[in-house]
Coordinates of C-alpha atoms in Angstrom, one line a residue:
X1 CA 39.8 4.0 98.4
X2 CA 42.4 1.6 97.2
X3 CA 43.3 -2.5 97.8
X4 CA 46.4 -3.4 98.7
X5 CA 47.1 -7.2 97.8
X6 CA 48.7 -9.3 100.9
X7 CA 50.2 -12.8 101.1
X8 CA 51.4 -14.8 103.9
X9 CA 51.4 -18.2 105.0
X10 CA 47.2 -17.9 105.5
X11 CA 47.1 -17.3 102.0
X12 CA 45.8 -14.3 99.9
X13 CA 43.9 -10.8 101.5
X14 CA 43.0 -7.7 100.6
X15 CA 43.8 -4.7 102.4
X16 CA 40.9 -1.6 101.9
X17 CA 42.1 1.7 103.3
X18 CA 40.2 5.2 102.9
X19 CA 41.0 8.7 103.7
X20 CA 38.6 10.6 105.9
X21 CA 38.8 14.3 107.1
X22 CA 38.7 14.1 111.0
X23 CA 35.4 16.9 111.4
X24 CA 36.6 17.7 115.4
X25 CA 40.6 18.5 114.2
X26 CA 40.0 19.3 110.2
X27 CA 43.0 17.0 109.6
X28 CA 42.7 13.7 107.0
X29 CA 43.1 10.4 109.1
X30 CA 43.5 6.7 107.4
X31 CA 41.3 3.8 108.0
X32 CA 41.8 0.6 106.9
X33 CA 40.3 -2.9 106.9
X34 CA 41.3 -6.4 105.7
X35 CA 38.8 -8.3 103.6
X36 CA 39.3 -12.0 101.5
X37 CA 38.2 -10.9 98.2
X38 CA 38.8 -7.7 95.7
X39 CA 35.6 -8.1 93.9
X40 CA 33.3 -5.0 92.9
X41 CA 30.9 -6.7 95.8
X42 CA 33.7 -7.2 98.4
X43 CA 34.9 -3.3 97.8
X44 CA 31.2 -2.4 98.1
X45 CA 31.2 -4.2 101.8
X46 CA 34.9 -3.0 101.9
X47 CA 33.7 0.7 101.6
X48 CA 30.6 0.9 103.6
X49 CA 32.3 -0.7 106.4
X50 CA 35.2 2.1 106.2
X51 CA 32.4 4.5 106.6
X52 CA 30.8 3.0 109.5
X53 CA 33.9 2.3 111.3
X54 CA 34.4 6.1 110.7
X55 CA 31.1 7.3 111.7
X56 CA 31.6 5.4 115.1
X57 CA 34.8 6.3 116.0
X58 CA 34.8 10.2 115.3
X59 CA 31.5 11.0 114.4
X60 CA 29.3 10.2 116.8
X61 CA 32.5 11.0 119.5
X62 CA 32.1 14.5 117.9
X63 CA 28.5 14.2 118.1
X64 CA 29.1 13.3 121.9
X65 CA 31.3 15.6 122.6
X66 CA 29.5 18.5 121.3
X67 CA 26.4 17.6 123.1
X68 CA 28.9 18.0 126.2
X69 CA 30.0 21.3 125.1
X70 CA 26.6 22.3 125.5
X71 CA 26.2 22.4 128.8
X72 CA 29.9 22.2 130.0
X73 CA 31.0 25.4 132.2
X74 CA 34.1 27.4 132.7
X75 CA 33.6 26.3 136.4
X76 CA 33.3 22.7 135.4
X77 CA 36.5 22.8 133.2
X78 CA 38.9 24.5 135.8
X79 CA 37.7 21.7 138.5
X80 CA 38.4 19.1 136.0
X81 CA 42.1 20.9 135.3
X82 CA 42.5 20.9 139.2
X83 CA 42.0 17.3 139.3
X84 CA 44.1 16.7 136.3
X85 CA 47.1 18.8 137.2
X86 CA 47.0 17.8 141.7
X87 CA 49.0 14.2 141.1
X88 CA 51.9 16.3 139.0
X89 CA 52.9 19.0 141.7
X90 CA 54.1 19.4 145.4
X91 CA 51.3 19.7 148.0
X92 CA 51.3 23.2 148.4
X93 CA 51.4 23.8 144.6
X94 CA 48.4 22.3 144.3
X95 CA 47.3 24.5 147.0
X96 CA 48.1 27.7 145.8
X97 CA 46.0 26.4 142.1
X98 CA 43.2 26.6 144.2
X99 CA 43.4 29.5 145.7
X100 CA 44.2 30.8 141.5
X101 CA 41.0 29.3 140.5
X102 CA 39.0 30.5 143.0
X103 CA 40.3 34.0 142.1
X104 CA 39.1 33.7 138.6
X105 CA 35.8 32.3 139.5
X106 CA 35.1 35.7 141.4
X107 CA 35.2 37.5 137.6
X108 CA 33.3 35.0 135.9
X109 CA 29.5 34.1 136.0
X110 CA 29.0 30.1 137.6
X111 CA 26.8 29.2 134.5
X112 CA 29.2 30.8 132.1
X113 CA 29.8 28.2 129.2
X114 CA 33.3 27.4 128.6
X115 CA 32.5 27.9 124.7
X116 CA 31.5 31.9 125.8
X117 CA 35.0 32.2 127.7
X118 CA 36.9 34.1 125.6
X119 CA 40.4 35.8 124.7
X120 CA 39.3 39.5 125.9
X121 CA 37.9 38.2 129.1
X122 CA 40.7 36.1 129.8
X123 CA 43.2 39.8 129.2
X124 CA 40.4 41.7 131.3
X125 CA 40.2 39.0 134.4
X126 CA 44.4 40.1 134.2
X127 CA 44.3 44.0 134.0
X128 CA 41.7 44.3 136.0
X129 CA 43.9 42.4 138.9
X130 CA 47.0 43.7 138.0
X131 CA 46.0 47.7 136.5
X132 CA 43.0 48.1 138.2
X133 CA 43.3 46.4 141.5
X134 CA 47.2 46.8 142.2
X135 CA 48.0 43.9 143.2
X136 CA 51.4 42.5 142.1
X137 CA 53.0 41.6 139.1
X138 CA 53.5 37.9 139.8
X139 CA 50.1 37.2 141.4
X140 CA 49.2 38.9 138.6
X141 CA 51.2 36.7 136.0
X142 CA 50.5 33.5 138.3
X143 CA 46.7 34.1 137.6
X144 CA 47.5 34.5 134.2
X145 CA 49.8 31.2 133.8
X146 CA 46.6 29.2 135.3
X147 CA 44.6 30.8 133.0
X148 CA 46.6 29.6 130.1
X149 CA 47.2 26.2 132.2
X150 CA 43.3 25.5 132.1
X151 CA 42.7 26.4 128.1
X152 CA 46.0 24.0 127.6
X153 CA 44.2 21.5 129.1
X154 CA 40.9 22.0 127.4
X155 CA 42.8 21.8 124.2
X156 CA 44.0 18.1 125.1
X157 CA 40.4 17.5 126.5
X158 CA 39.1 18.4 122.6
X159 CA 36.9 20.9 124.4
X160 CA 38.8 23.6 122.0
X161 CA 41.1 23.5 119.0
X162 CA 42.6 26.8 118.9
X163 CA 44.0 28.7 122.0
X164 CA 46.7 31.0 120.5
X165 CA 44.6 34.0 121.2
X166 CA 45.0 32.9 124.7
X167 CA 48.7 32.0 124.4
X168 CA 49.6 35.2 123.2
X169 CA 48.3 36.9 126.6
X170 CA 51.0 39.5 127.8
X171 CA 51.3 41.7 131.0
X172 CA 53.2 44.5 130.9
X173 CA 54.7 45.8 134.3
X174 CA 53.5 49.0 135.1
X175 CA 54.7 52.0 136.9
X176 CA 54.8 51.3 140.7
X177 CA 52.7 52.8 142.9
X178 CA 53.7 54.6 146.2
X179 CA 52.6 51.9 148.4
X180 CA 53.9 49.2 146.2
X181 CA 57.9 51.7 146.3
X182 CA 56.8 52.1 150.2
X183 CA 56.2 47.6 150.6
X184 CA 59.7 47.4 148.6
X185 CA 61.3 49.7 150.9
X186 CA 59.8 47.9 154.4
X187 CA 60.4 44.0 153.4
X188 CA 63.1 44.1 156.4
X189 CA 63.8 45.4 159.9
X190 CA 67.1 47.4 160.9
X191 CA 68.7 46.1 164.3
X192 CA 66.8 48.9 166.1
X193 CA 63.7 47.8 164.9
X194 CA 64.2 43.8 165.1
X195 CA 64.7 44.7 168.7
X196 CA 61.3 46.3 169.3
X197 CA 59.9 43.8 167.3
X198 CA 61.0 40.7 169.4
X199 CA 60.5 42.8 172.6
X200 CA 56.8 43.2 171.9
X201 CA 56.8 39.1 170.1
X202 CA 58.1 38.2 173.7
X203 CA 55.3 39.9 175.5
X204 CA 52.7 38.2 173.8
X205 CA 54.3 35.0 172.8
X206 CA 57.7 34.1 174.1
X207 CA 58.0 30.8 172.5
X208 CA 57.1 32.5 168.8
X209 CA 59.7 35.6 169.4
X210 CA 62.3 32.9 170.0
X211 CA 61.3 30.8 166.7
X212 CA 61.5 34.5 164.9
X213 CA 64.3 35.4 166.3
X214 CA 65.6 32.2 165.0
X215 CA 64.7 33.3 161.3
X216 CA 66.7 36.2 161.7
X217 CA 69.8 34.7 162.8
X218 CA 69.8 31.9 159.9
X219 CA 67.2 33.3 157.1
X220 CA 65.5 29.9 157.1
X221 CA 61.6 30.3 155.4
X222 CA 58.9 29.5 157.8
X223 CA 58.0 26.2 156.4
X224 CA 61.8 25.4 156.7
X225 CA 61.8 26.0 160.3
X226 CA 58.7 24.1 161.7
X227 CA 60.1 20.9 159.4
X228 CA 62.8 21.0 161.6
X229 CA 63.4 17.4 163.3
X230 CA 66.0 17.1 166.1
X231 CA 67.8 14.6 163.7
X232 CA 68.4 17.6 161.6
X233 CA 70.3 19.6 164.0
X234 CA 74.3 19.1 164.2
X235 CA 75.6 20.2 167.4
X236 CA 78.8 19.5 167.1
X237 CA 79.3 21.4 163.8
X238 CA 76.8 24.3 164.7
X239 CA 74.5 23.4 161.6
X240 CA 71.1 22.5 160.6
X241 CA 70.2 20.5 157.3
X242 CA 67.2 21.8 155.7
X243 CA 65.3 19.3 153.9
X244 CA 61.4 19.8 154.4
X245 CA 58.9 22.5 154.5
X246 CA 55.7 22.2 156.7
X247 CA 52.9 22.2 154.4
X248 CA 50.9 25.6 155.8
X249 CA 47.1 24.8 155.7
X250 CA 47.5 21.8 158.1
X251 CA 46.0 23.3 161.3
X252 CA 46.7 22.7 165.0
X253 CA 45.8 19.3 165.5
X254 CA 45.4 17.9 162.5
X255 CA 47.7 15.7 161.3
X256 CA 51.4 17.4 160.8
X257 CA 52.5 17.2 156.4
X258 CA 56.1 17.3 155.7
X259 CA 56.6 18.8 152.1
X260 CA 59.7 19.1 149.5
X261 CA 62.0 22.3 150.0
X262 CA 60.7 25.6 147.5
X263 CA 63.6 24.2 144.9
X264 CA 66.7 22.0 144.7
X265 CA 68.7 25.1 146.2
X266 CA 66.7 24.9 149.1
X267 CA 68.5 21.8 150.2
X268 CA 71.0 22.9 152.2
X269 CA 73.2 23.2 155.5
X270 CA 73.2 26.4 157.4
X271 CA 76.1 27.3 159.9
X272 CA 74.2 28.8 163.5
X273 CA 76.1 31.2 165.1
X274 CA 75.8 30.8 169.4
X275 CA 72.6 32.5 169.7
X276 CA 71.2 30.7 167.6
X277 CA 72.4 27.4 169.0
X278 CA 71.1 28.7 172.7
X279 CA 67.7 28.7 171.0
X280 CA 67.6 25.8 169.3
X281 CA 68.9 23.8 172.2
X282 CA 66.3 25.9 174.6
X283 CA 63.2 24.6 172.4
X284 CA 64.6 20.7 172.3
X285 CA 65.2 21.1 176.5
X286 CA 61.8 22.4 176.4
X287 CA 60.0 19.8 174.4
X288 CA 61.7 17.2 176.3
X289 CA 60.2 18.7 179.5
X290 CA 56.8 19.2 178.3
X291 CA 56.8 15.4 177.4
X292 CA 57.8 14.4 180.8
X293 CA 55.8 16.9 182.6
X294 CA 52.5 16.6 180.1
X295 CA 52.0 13.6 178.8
X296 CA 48.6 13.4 178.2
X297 CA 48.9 16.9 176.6
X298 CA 51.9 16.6 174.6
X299 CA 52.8 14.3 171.9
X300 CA 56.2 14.2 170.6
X301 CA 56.4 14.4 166.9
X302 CA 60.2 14.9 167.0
X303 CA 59.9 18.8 165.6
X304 CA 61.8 21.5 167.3
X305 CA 59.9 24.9 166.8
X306 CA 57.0 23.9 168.7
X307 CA 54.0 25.1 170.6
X308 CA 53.7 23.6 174.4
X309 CA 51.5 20.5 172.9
X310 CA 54.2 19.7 170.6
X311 CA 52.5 20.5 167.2
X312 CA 54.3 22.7 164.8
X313 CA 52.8 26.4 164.9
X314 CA 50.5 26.9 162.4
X315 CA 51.7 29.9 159.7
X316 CA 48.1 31.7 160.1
X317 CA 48.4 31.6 163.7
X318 CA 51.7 33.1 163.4
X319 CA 51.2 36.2 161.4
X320 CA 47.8 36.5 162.8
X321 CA 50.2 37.5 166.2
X322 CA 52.7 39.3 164.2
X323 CA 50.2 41.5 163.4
X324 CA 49.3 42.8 166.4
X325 CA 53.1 44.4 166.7
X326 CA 53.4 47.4 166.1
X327 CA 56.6 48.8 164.4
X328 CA 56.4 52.1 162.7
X329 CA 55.4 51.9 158.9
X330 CA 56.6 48.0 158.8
X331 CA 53.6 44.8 158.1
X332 CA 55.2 42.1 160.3
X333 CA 54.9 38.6 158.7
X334 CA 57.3 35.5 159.7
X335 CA 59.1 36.7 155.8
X336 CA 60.4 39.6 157.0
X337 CA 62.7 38.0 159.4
X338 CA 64.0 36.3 156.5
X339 CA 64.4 39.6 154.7
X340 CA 65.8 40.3 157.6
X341 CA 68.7 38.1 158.1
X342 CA 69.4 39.4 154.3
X343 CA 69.8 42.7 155.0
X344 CA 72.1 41.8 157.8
X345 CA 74.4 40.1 155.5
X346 CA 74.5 43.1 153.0
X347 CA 75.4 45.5 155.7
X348 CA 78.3 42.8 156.8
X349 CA 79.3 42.9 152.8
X350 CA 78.6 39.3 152.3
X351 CA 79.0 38.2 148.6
X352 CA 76.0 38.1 147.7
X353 CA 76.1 34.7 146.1
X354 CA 76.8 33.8 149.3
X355 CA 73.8 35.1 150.9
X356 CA 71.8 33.4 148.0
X357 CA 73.5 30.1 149.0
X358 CA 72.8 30.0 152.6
X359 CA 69.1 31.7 152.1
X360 CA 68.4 29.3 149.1
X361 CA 67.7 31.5 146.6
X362 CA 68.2 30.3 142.9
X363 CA 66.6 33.7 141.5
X364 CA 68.1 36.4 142.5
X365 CA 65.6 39.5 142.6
X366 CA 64.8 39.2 145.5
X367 CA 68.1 38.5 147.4
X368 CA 69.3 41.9 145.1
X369 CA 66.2 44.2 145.5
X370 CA 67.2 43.8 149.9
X371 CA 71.0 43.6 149.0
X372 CA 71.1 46.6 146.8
X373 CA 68.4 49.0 149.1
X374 CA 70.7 48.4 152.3
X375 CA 73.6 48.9 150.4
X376 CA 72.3 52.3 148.9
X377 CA 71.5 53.3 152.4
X378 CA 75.6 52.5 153.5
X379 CA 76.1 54.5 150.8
X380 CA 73.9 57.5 152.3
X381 CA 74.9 57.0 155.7
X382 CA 78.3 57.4 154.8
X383 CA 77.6 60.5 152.6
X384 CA 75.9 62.1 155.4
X385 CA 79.5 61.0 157.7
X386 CA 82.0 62.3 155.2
X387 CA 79.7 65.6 155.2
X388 CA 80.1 66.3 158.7
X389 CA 84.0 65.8 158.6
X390 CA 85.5 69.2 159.5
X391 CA 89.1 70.4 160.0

């Protein structure tokens, strides 16, 4: 301990300050304490209550905190990291953290103490998903990332004080399998198969083949295209501004969510061609019939790419009746119109910047992995042309 001597216009003190090693982060702190005398009894007080200030305001924390720790779950952690981490992200990010959690719950035990979670079963939560399970790389790594994201926050929470181990997680990609080469082959539809595709969309849902069909032409995302407002359609220069995404877990009925775009590229203008004009123009004449014709029925909420009660579809409800088309080795979703539109624009040799501006892509992988198959297959087609040329 040592006194330092202070003067002011209150006259003469003594300042008592101790070093103390902090028991929860092993790290020396300073406490200090202001006193009127530098007696041997005044540093006596002076010392004692150092050590009682310090005993109160770490020890018995730690004390506290470790009796916590005793009973304190994996479970009970994550939830808290849920709640701590909702407020910072978009509405669907938050979504897609709970679906991550609930994915790592299904590995661990509910009365598993977060003390007992460690490094190994963290790495065998990701190979088992990843190595054992097959499913892809950047679930895979997403899992992984929310793994790391709840031990970062256990670290702040002082529930644990080293989590390099954890850090230091890696997944290595591995060999893909056939169905995985066969899912990266079938992300998009050729003309031929579009066709059959809407064809059987209109015989079970005209209004949805049109909305598809819609994708196709302009490579908008799904969300992008039930946000769609009437104010954001511009007839005059054949565009649509896309701003919003319809938040996907907001069922028919409930009340409609309008979230942020995937990125800041997604914000952007995208030039329709006629058709797609006709049916963008069909669903407003539409709409505006349904609300003069069903009043009590329909309730504007000045979308575009609605059902006949004038909610937004609901994405579940539209790849549950994607599903039940059958095109020949192809899994329809509402993406693979999008994919679609894509592979449409490679075979017209579209820069492919330019497909990534108008599809809103900031990474490119995916615009390349579509871009570079359909290209190949040009490639091939033409082969197989110049093969057959004969003088």
């Amino acid at each position: 301990m040592w006194i330092e001597k202070i003067e002011n216009s209150k006259g003469i003190r003594y300042k008592y300050t101790e070093r103390f090693k902090n028991p929860a982060t092993r790290k020396f702190i300073k406490l200090s304490i202001t006193l009127n005398s530098a007696n041997k009894q005044a540093q006596k007080i002076a010392l004692e209550m150092l050590r009682n200030k310090f005993d109160e305001k770490y020890i018995s924390a730690e004390k506290q905190l470790q009796e916590k720790l005793q009973n304190l779950t994996f479970y009970t952690v994550a939830d808290e990291w849920l709640e701590y981490a909702k407020p910072t992200v978009k509405l669907m990010t938050a979504i897609n953290h709970e679906n991550y959690v609930k994915r790592i719950k299904k590995f661990i035990p509910a009365d598993l103490f977060f003390l007992n979670f460690s490094p190994a079963m963290a790495e065998k939560i990701i190979r088992d998903l990843y190595y054992t399970i097959n499913l892809s790389f950047g679930y895979s790594k997403a899992i992984l990332e929310t793994i790391k994201a709840i031990m970062r926050y256990a670290k702040k929470s002082g529930y644990i004080y080293d989590i390099s181990d954890f850090e230091e997680i890696t997944i290595k990609r591995r060999p893909l399998t056939e169905n995985e080469l066969q899912k990266t082959m079938n992300k998009f539809l050729n003309k031929n198969e579009l066709a059959e595709c809407l064809k059987q969309l209109t015989a079970l849902n005209p209004r949805l083949s049109l909305a598809m069909e819609f994708i196709a032409l302009t490579g908008l995302r799904c969300g992008e295209l039930l946000a769609l407002r009437v104010q954001d359609y511009d007839r005059n220069n054949s565009s649509i501004n896309v701003n919003a995404t319809l938040i996907s877990k907001v069922n028919n009925g409930d009340e409609v969510k309008r979230g942020t775009p995937k990125n800041i590229y997604s914000y952007r203008d995208v030039l329709l061609n006629d058709r797609a004009k006709h049916i963008i123009e069909w669903f407003i004449l539409e709409n505006k019939k349904s609300a003069q014709w069903n009043g009590r029925t329909y309730k504007d909420r000045g979308y575009i790419f609605t059902s006949k009660n004038g909610y937004p579809y609901d994405l579940s409800y539209i790849n549950r009746i994607l599903r039940k088309i059958n095109i020949w080795d192809k899994r329809i979703t509402s993406h693979i119109f999008r994919h679609t539109h894509i592979s449409l624009l490679a075979e017209l040799n579209t820069p492919l910047k330019a497909i990534m501006q108008r599809v809103g892509h900031h990474n490119p992988n995916t615009t390349l992995k579509i871009y570079t198959h359909v290209t190949e297959t040009m490639k091939t087609e033409l082969n197989n042309k110049l093969k057959a040329l004969n003088f």
